[in-house]
């Protein structure tokens, strides 16, 4: 991690973000989370609903994610046994002759669960979501095989800068090397809160190119808010679709300086399951190597508000403009000041003592 960081760090954008995979939270299970610069508790109720509350009990501050127990649709604090119901209101105080005050409550976060994923919605002013994460068909069909490998790594970088990576097509051939050759075609669309980027590249993946003649990587890259992007990829041989692959990245802010980067992949059944499994793991290994190169850059870069962009890099400016959709008014005002200040601020953060 680079300590000489630009002092311009974006606020956390308002968006849906992944906090857990569905399979990793059984009914009755409780997990502590640390995202959005907050301590949170995630639990699954007895009826199977996933819930996210602020972590600290409103009574005397115990962390519900450490020792808390699911009771029906709510959670019981490990310290004095107060129960917080499905709306995060106090519903039970286990003292004799004492009722509970139902107006006492803790923070409850919006939760949505599909695509095998539990998402929660972050809004810097606590407003409810105005849009939903869509369902992706590949999560609901037996035609798809998931890779066992996933990419997961914490990076010191703001969510907006991580998401900018895919608008920066000039880095593909240099950072990602010969595997991405000539750009065959490219288009970019912004539709309200969604963004679609269609691109095709010449590609060479040694085994697949040799065995299946793969020579083109055609991707429709869809971004949903700043926390999720889905690449619909066709690997083609002489213009014919051979393999259909999905690369789904779900990055979650830990705080405004740091994020958890995560990617999963799926391949549509090709010939039979063992062959599909072999190919999806091969593609995923390559994808992990490439995302790791991005992560090296993310971990050490600074954010420049006034970069000297060439006209081929117009998509970066468009992307930055589009990102305004995901900030609260107060954050936008702060970001607008950056535009007026033409000096790039790269004041050093003092280095930590080295042992
Ligand atoms: S701190 Fe939670 S019940 Fe007392
Ligand atoms: Fe990249």
Short mmCIF file of C-alpha atoms and ligand atoms in Angstrom, two decimals:
data_model
loop_
_atom_site.label_atom_id
_atom_site.label_comp_id
_atom_site.label_asym_id
_atom_site.label_seq_id
_atom_site.Cartn_x
_atom_site.Cartn_y
_atom_site.Cartn_z
CA UNK A 1 0.00 0.00 0.00
CA UNK A 2 1.28 3.45 -0.92
CA UNK A 3 1.26 5.93 1.96
CA UNK A 4 1.90 8.98 -0.20
CA UNK A 5 -1.77 9.27 -1.17
CA UNK A 6 -3.64 12.11 -2.72
CA UNK A 7 -5.76 13.85 -0.11
CA UNK A 8 -8.64 13.76 -2.60
CA UNK A 9 -10.52 10.67 -1.57
CA UNK A 10 -14.06 10.26 -2.86
CA UNK A 11 -16.84 9.83 -0.34
CA UNK A 12 -18.55 6.44 -0.31
CA UNK A 13 -21.07 6.48 -3.19
CA UNK A 14 -24.74 5.70 -2.54
CA UNK A 15 -25.36 2.25 -3.99
CA UNK A 16 -26.21 -1.40 -3.40
CA UNK A 17 -23.20 -3.43 -2.30
CA UNK A 18 -22.55 -7.12 -1.69
CA UNK A 19 -22.05 -7.99 1.99
CA UNK A 20 -22.19 -11.81 1.89
CA UNK A 21 -23.03 -14.75 -0.35
CA UNK A 22 -26.40 -16.38 0.46
CA UNK A 23 -24.82 -19.81 0.96
CA UNK A 24 -22.59 -18.41 3.70
CA UNK A 25 -25.48 -17.41 5.99
CA UNK A 26 -27.70 -20.18 7.32
CA UNK A 27 -30.97 -19.53 9.25
CA UNK A 28 -30.04 -18.54 12.79
CA UNK A 29 -26.50 -17.53 11.82
CA UNK A 30 -25.06 -14.17 12.97
CA UNK A 31 -21.99 -12.42 11.51
CA UNK A 32 -20.20 -9.20 12.41
CA UNK A 33 -19.46 -6.96 9.40
CA UNK A 34 -17.22 -3.97 8.93
CA UNK A 35 -18.21 -2.00 5.81
CA UNK A 36 -18.97 1.67 4.98
CA UNK A 37 -16.81 2.72 7.95
CA UNK A 38 -19.46 1.18 10.22
CA UNK A 39 -19.79 -1.80 12.49
CA UNK A 40 -22.76 -3.88 11.39
CA UNK A 41 -24.40 -7.18 12.23
CA UNK A 42 -25.75 -9.53 9.57
CA UNK A 43 -28.09 -12.36 10.53
CA UNK A 44 -30.61 -14.72 8.99
CA UNK A 45 -33.91 -15.04 10.82
CA UNK A 46 -35.67 -18.32 11.56
CA UNK A 47 -37.97 -17.75 8.55
CA UNK A 48 -34.89 -17.24 6.33
CA UNK A 49 -34.78 -13.43 5.88
CA UNK A 50 -31.36 -11.79 5.85
CA UNK A 51 -31.12 -8.60 7.92
CA UNK A 52 -28.45 -5.98 8.51
CA UNK A 53 -28.56 -3.76 11.61
CA UNK A 54 -26.10 -1.35 13.17
CA UNK A 55 -23.89 -3.55 15.32
CA UNK A 56 -24.03 -1.86 18.68
CA UNK A 57 -26.90 -2.48 21.04
CA UNK A 58 -28.79 0.70 21.92
CA UNK A 59 -28.88 -0.31 25.59
CA UNK A 60 -25.23 -0.34 26.66
CA UNK A 61 -23.36 -0.80 23.41
CA UNK A 62 -22.58 -4.52 23.16
CA UNK A 63 -21.78 -5.75 19.63
CA UNK A 64 -24.69 -7.90 18.42
CA UNK A 65 -22.42 -9.69 15.94
CA UNK A 66 -20.36 -11.19 18.75
CA UNK A 67 -22.57 -13.49 20.82
CA UNK A 68 -25.95 -12.16 19.60
CA UNK A 69 -28.62 -14.84 19.02
CA UNK A 70 -31.40 -14.96 16.45
CA UNK A 71 -34.82 -15.14 18.12
CA UNK A 72 -37.66 -15.56 15.63
CA UNK A 73 -37.33 -12.61 13.24
CA UNK A 74 -35.08 -10.53 15.49
CA UNK A 75 -31.84 -10.72 17.41
CA UNK A 76 -31.08 -10.91 21.13
CA UNK A 77 -28.16 -9.00 22.60
CA UNK A 78 -25.58 -11.17 24.40
CA UNK A 79 -25.12 -8.67 27.26
CA UNK A 80 -28.49 -8.18 29.07
CA UNK A 81 -30.75 -10.09 26.69
CA UNK A 82 -32.73 -7.24 25.12
CA UNK A 83 -34.39 -8.33 21.88
CA UNK A 84 -34.44 -6.21 18.71
CA UNK A 85 -37.30 -7.20 16.41
CA UNK A 86 -37.45 -7.36 12.60
CA UNK A 87 -37.73 -3.56 12.39
CA UNK A 88 -34.82 -3.16 14.85
CA UNK A 89 -37.17 -1.85 17.57
CA UNK A 90 -36.75 -3.03 21.14
CA UNK A 91 -39.38 -5.76 21.64
CA UNK A 92 -38.32 -7.39 24.90
CA UNK A 93 -36.46 -6.36 28.06
CA UNK A 94 -36.03 -9.37 30.35
CA UNK A 95 -36.36 -7.56 33.68
CA UNK A 96 -39.26 -8.34 36.04
CA UNK A 97 -42.08 -5.74 36.02
CA UNK A 98 -40.52 -3.79 33.16
CA UNK A 99 -42.01 -3.31 29.71
CA UNK A 100 -39.84 -2.22 26.83
CA UNK A 101 -40.00 1.10 25.09
CA UNK A 102 -40.69 0.28 21.43
CA UNK A 103 -39.48 3.71 20.31
CA UNK A 104 -35.96 2.70 21.30
CA UNK A 105 -34.38 1.31 18.15
CA UNK A 106 -31.15 0.70 16.35
CA UNK A 107 -30.27 1.41 12.72
CA UNK A 108 -31.72 -1.00 10.16
CA UNK A 109 -30.20 -1.24 6.66
CA UNK A 110 -32.06 -2.04 3.41
CA UNK A 111 -31.34 -5.62 2.33
CA UNK A 112 -31.99 -7.34 -0.96
CA UNK A 113 -31.12 -10.95 -1.71
CA UNK A 114 -30.84 -12.48 -5.14
CA UNK A 115 -28.15 -13.75 -7.52
CA UNK A 116 -26.96 -15.90 -4.60
CA UNK A 117 -25.89 -12.66 -2.94
CA UNK A 118 -26.98 -10.55 0.02
CA UNK A 119 -26.78 -6.85 -0.84
CA UNK A 120 -27.26 -3.88 1.42
CA UNK A 121 -27.85 -0.30 0.37
CA UNK A 122 -25.59 2.49 1.56
CA UNK A 123 -26.77 6.11 1.45
CA UNK A 124 -24.66 8.76 3.14
CA UNK A 125 -27.82 10.56 4.35
CA UNK A 126 -29.78 7.41 5.16
CA UNK A 127 -32.29 7.73 2.30
CA UNK A 128 -33.94 4.51 1.08
CA UNK A 129 -32.89 3.04 -2.29
CA UNK A 130 -34.55 4.39 -5.44
CA UNK A 131 -33.58 1.37 -7.56
CA UNK A 132 -33.11 -2.38 -7.16
CA UNK A 133 -30.30 -4.71 -8.13
CA UNK A 134 -31.57 -6.76 -11.10
CA UNK A 135 -31.71 -10.55 -11.15
CA UNK A 136 -29.10 -12.12 -13.42
CA UNK A 137 -30.49 -15.17 -15.32
CA UNK A 138 -27.24 -17.16 -15.04
CA UNK A 139 -27.87 -17.53 -11.29
CA UNK A 140 -31.24 -19.19 -11.89
CA UNK A 141 -30.46 -21.74 -14.61
CA UNK A 142 -28.85 -25.18 -14.44
CA UNK A 143 -27.10 -24.34 -17.73
CA UNK A 144 -24.30 -22.51 -15.92
CA UNK A 145 -21.26 -23.81 -14.05
CA UNK A 146 -19.68 -21.60 -11.37
CA UNK A 147 -15.94 -21.48 -10.90
CA UNK A 148 -14.69 -22.62 -7.51
CA UNK A 149 -11.95 -19.98 -7.53
CA UNK A 150 -13.03 -16.47 -6.65
CA UNK A 151 -11.01 -13.28 -6.58
CA UNK A 152 -11.06 -11.54 -3.20
CA UNK A 153 -8.64 -8.95 -1.90
CA UNK A 154 -8.75 -5.75 0.14
CA UNK A 155 -7.39 -2.74 -1.72
CA UNK A 156 -6.56 0.79 -0.62
CA UNK A 157 -8.61 2.65 -3.20
CA UNK A 158 -11.95 4.40 -3.41
CA UNK A 159 -14.87 2.58 -5.02
CA UNK A 160 -15.19 5.18 -7.80
CA UNK A 161 -11.57 4.74 -8.84
CA UNK A 162 -11.94 0.95 -8.90
CA UNK A 163 -15.04 1.27 -11.08
CA UNK A 164 -13.24 3.72 -13.39
CA UNK A 165 -10.95 0.87 -14.45
CA UNK A 166 -13.46 -0.43 -16.98
CA UNK A 167 -13.95 2.95 -18.66
CA UNK A 168 -10.22 3.19 -19.11
CA UNK A 169 -9.86 1.04 -22.21
CA UNK A 170 -6.34 2.30 -22.93
CA UNK A 171 -4.99 0.24 -20.02
CA UNK A 172 -6.27 -3.07 -21.41
CA UNK A 173 -3.56 -3.68 -23.98
CA UNK A 174 -0.74 -2.28 -21.84
CA UNK A 175 -1.44 -3.49 -18.29
CA UNK A 176 -3.23 -6.67 -19.36
CA UNK A 177 -0.75 -7.36 -22.13
CA UNK A 178 -0.98 -9.30 -25.36
CA UNK A 179 -4.07 -11.23 -24.30
CA UNK A 180 -6.05 -8.15 -25.24
CA UNK A 181 -4.97 -7.16 -28.71
CA UNK A 182 -6.55 -4.80 -31.19
CA UNK A 183 -9.88 -3.17 -30.30
CA UNK A 184 -12.37 -4.48 -32.90
CA UNK A 185 -15.25 -2.24 -31.89
CA UNK A 186 -16.47 -0.30 -28.90
CA UNK A 187 -19.55 1.63 -27.73
CA UNK A 188 -20.62 3.19 -24.47
CA UNK A 189 -24.13 3.98 -23.22
CA UNK A 190 -25.32 5.67 -20.08
CA UNK A 191 -28.90 5.00 -19.09
CA UNK A 192 -29.71 6.74 -15.82
CA UNK A 193 -28.16 4.66 -13.08
CA UNK A 194 -26.94 1.92 -15.43
CA UNK A 195 -24.00 1.99 -17.76
CA UNK A 196 -23.29 -0.38 -20.63
CA UNK A 197 -20.00 -0.67 -22.42
CA UNK A 198 -19.77 -3.01 -25.41
CA UNK A 199 -16.36 -3.87 -26.72
CA UNK A 200 -14.61 -6.56 -28.72
CA UNK A 201 -10.92 -7.34 -28.74
CA UNK A 202 -8.61 -9.72 -30.48
CA UNK A 203 -7.48 -12.21 -27.88
CA UNK A 204 -5.11 -15.09 -27.46
CA UNK A 205 -5.51 -17.58 -24.61
CA UNK A 206 -2.94 -20.28 -25.43
CA UNK A 207 -4.92 -23.51 -24.75
CA UNK A 208 -8.30 -22.16 -25.87
CA UNK A 209 -6.89 -20.53 -28.97
CA UNK A 210 -5.11 -23.74 -29.90
CA UNK A 211 -7.95 -26.19 -29.17
CA UNK A 212 -11.03 -24.11 -30.03
CA UNK A 213 -9.62 -21.43 -32.30
CA UNK A 214 -10.71 -18.63 -29.91
CA UNK A 215 -9.56 -15.33 -31.37
CA UNK A 216 -12.09 -12.74 -30.17
CA UNK A 217 -13.26 -11.56 -26.77
CA UNK A 218 -16.63 -9.82 -27.06
CA UNK A 219 -17.88 -8.25 -23.86
CA UNK A 220 -20.99 -6.36 -22.88
CA UNK A 221 -20.04 -4.77 -19.64
CA UNK A 222 -22.98 -3.68 -17.50
CA UNK A 223 -22.56 -1.63 -14.38
CA UNK A 224 -25.25 -1.36 -11.72
CA UNK A 225 -24.45 1.48 -9.38
CA UNK A 226 -20.82 1.59 -8.32
CA UNK A 227 -20.84 -1.71 -6.42
CA UNK A 228 -21.51 -4.27 -9.13
CA UNK A 229 -20.53 -4.91 -12.71
CA UNK A 230 -21.39 -7.85 -14.90
CA UNK A 231 -19.49 -8.77 -18.02
CA UNK A 232 -21.42 -10.82 -20.57
CA UNK A 233 -18.59 -12.35 -22.55
CA UNK A 234 -18.65 -14.34 -25.78
CA UNK A 235 -15.42 -16.01 -26.75
CA UNK A 236 -15.54 -16.35 -30.51
CA UNK A 237 -13.64 -18.22 -33.20
CA UNK A 238 -13.68 -16.57 -36.64
CA UNK A 239 -16.79 -14.59 -35.68
CA UNK A 240 -18.74 -17.60 -34.30
CA UNK A 241 -19.70 -17.76 -30.61
CA UNK A 242 -18.00 -20.72 -28.94
CA UNK A 243 -18.12 -20.01 -25.21
CA UNK A 244 -20.42 -17.82 -23.13
CA UNK A 245 -18.86 -16.61 -19.92
CA UNK A 246 -19.82 -14.25 -17.10
CA UNK A 247 -17.42 -12.25 -14.97
CA UNK A 248 -19.25 -10.56 -12.10
CA UNK A 249 -17.39 -8.13 -9.88
CA UNK A 250 -18.85 -6.91 -6.61
CA UNK A 251 -16.70 -4.42 -4.76
CA UNK A 252 -17.72 -3.16 -1.32
CA UNK A 253 -16.33 -0.11 0.50
CA UNK A 254 -14.72 -0.88 3.84
CA UNK A 255 -14.37 2.86 4.35
CA UNK A 256 -13.73 5.68 1.89
CA UNK A 257 -10.04 4.75 1.57
CA UNK A 258 -10.39 0.97 1.32
CA UNK A 259 -12.54 -1.60 -0.43
CA UNK A 260 -13.01 -5.33 -0.63
CA UNK A 261 -12.59 -6.32 -4.29
CA UNK A 262 -14.37 -9.52 -5.29
CA UNK A 263 -15.04 -11.27 -8.61
CA UNK A 264 -16.80 -14.53 -9.49
CA UNK A 265 -17.25 -16.23 -12.84
CA UNK A 266 -19.65 -18.67 -14.55
CA UNK A 267 -19.51 -20.52 -17.86
CA UNK A 268 -22.47 -21.79 -19.88
CA UNK A 269 -22.37 -25.57 -20.29
CA UNK A 270 -20.01 -26.52 -23.12
CA UNK A 271 -19.98 -30.17 -24.35
CA UNK A 272 -20.25 -31.64 -20.83
CA UNK A 273 -19.81 -30.70 -17.17
CA UNK A 274 -16.17 -31.85 -16.69
CA UNK A 275 -15.04 -29.91 -19.79
CA UNK A 276 -17.06 -26.86 -18.72
CA UNK A 277 -15.50 -27.06 -15.26
CA UNK A 278 -12.01 -27.30 -16.69
CA UNK A 279 -12.54 -24.27 -18.95
CA UNK A 280 -14.26 -22.10 -16.32
CA UNK A 281 -11.40 -22.66 -13.87
CA UNK A 282 -8.88 -21.86 -16.61
CA UNK A 283 -10.69 -18.63 -17.51
CA UNK A 284 -11.06 -17.70 -13.84
CA UNK A 285 -7.38 -18.24 -13.14
CA UNK A 286 -6.57 -15.85 -16.01
CA UNK A 287 -9.18 -13.35 -14.80
CA UNK A 288 -7.73 -13.43 -11.26
CA UNK A 289 -4.24 -12.77 -12.62
CA UNK A 290 -5.53 -9.80 -14.60
CA UNK A 291 -7.61 -8.32 -11.76
CA UNK A 292 -4.56 -8.67 -9.54
CA UNK A 293 -2.65 -6.40 -11.92
CA UNK A 294 -5.44 -3.83 -11.59
CA UNK A 295 -5.35 -4.25 -7.80
CA UNK A 296 -1.63 -3.46 -7.76
CA UNK A 297 -2.42 -0.15 -9.49
CA UNK A 298 -5.48 0.59 -7.32
CA UNK A 299 -3.49 -0.03 -4.15
CA UNK A 300 -0.86 2.56 -5.02
CA UNK A 301 -2.44 5.17 -7.29
CA UNK A 302 -3.59 8.70 -6.50
CA UNK A 303 -6.72 10.38 -7.85
CA UNK A 304 -6.10 13.23 -10.30
CA UNK A 305 -9.01 15.56 -10.94
CA UNK A 306 -7.47 17.19 -14.03
CA UNK A 307 -5.61 14.46 -15.92
CA UNK A 308 -4.28 15.27 -19.42
CA UNK A 309 -6.62 12.89 -21.27
CA UNK A 310 -6.47 12.18 -25.00
CA UNK A 311 -9.66 12.13 -27.07
CA UNK A 312 -9.55 8.30 -27.09
CA UNK A 313 -9.97 8.52 -23.32
CA UNK A 314 -13.22 10.48 -23.44
CA UNK A 315 -15.01 7.56 -21.75
CA UNK A 316 -13.16 8.35 -18.51
CA UNK A 317 -14.60 11.89 -18.40
CA UNK A 318 -18.06 10.51 -19.26
CA UNK A 319 -17.73 7.94 -16.50
CA UNK A 320 -16.76 10.58 -13.93
CA UNK A 321 -19.75 12.69 -14.91
CA UNK A 322 -22.07 9.68 -14.60
CA UNK A 323 -20.71 8.91 -11.11
CA UNK A 324 -22.32 12.13 -9.85
CA UNK A 325 -25.59 10.15 -9.80
CA UNK A 326 -24.31 8.27 -6.77
CA UNK A 327 -23.45 11.09 -4.42
CA UNK A 328 -25.63 13.00 -1.99
CA UNK A 329 -26.00 16.76 -2.50
CA UNK A 330 -23.55 17.60 0.26
CA UNK A 331 -20.93 15.27 -1.26
CA UNK A 332 -21.50 16.75 -4.73
CA UNK A 333 -20.80 20.24 -3.39
CA UNK A 334 -17.53 19.02 -1.95
CA UNK A 335 -16.60 17.31 -5.23
CA UNK A 336 -17.49 20.45 -7.22
CA UNK A 337 -14.76 22.33 -5.32
CA UNK A 338 -12.18 19.89 -6.69
CA UNK A 339 -13.07 20.98 -10.22
CA UNK A 340 -12.33 24.62 -9.41
CA UNK A 341 -8.99 23.88 -7.84
CA UNK A 342 -6.62 23.28 -10.76
CA UNK A 343 -3.73 22.19 -8.58
CA UNK A 344 -3.56 18.45 -8.14
CA UNK A 345 -3.29 17.88 -4.42
CA UNK A 346 -0.78 15.21 -3.61
CA UNK A 347 0.19 16.18 -0.12
CA UNK A 348 1.95 13.29 1.55
CA UNK A 349 0.49 11.46 4.50
CA UNK A 350 3.38 10.99 6.95
CA UNK A 351 4.83 7.52 6.71
CA UNK A 352 4.27 5.13 9.58
CA UNK A 353 7.36 4.38 11.68
CA UNK A 354 9.19 1.41 10.21
CA UNK A 355 10.13 -1.29 12.65
S1 LIG B 1 -26.00 -3.90 25.95
FE1 LIG B 1 -27.44 -4.99 24.82
S2 LIG B 1 -28.91 -5.60 26.24
FE2 LIG B 1 -27.53 -4.42 27.38
FE1 LIG B 2 -8.11 -3.69 -15.79
#
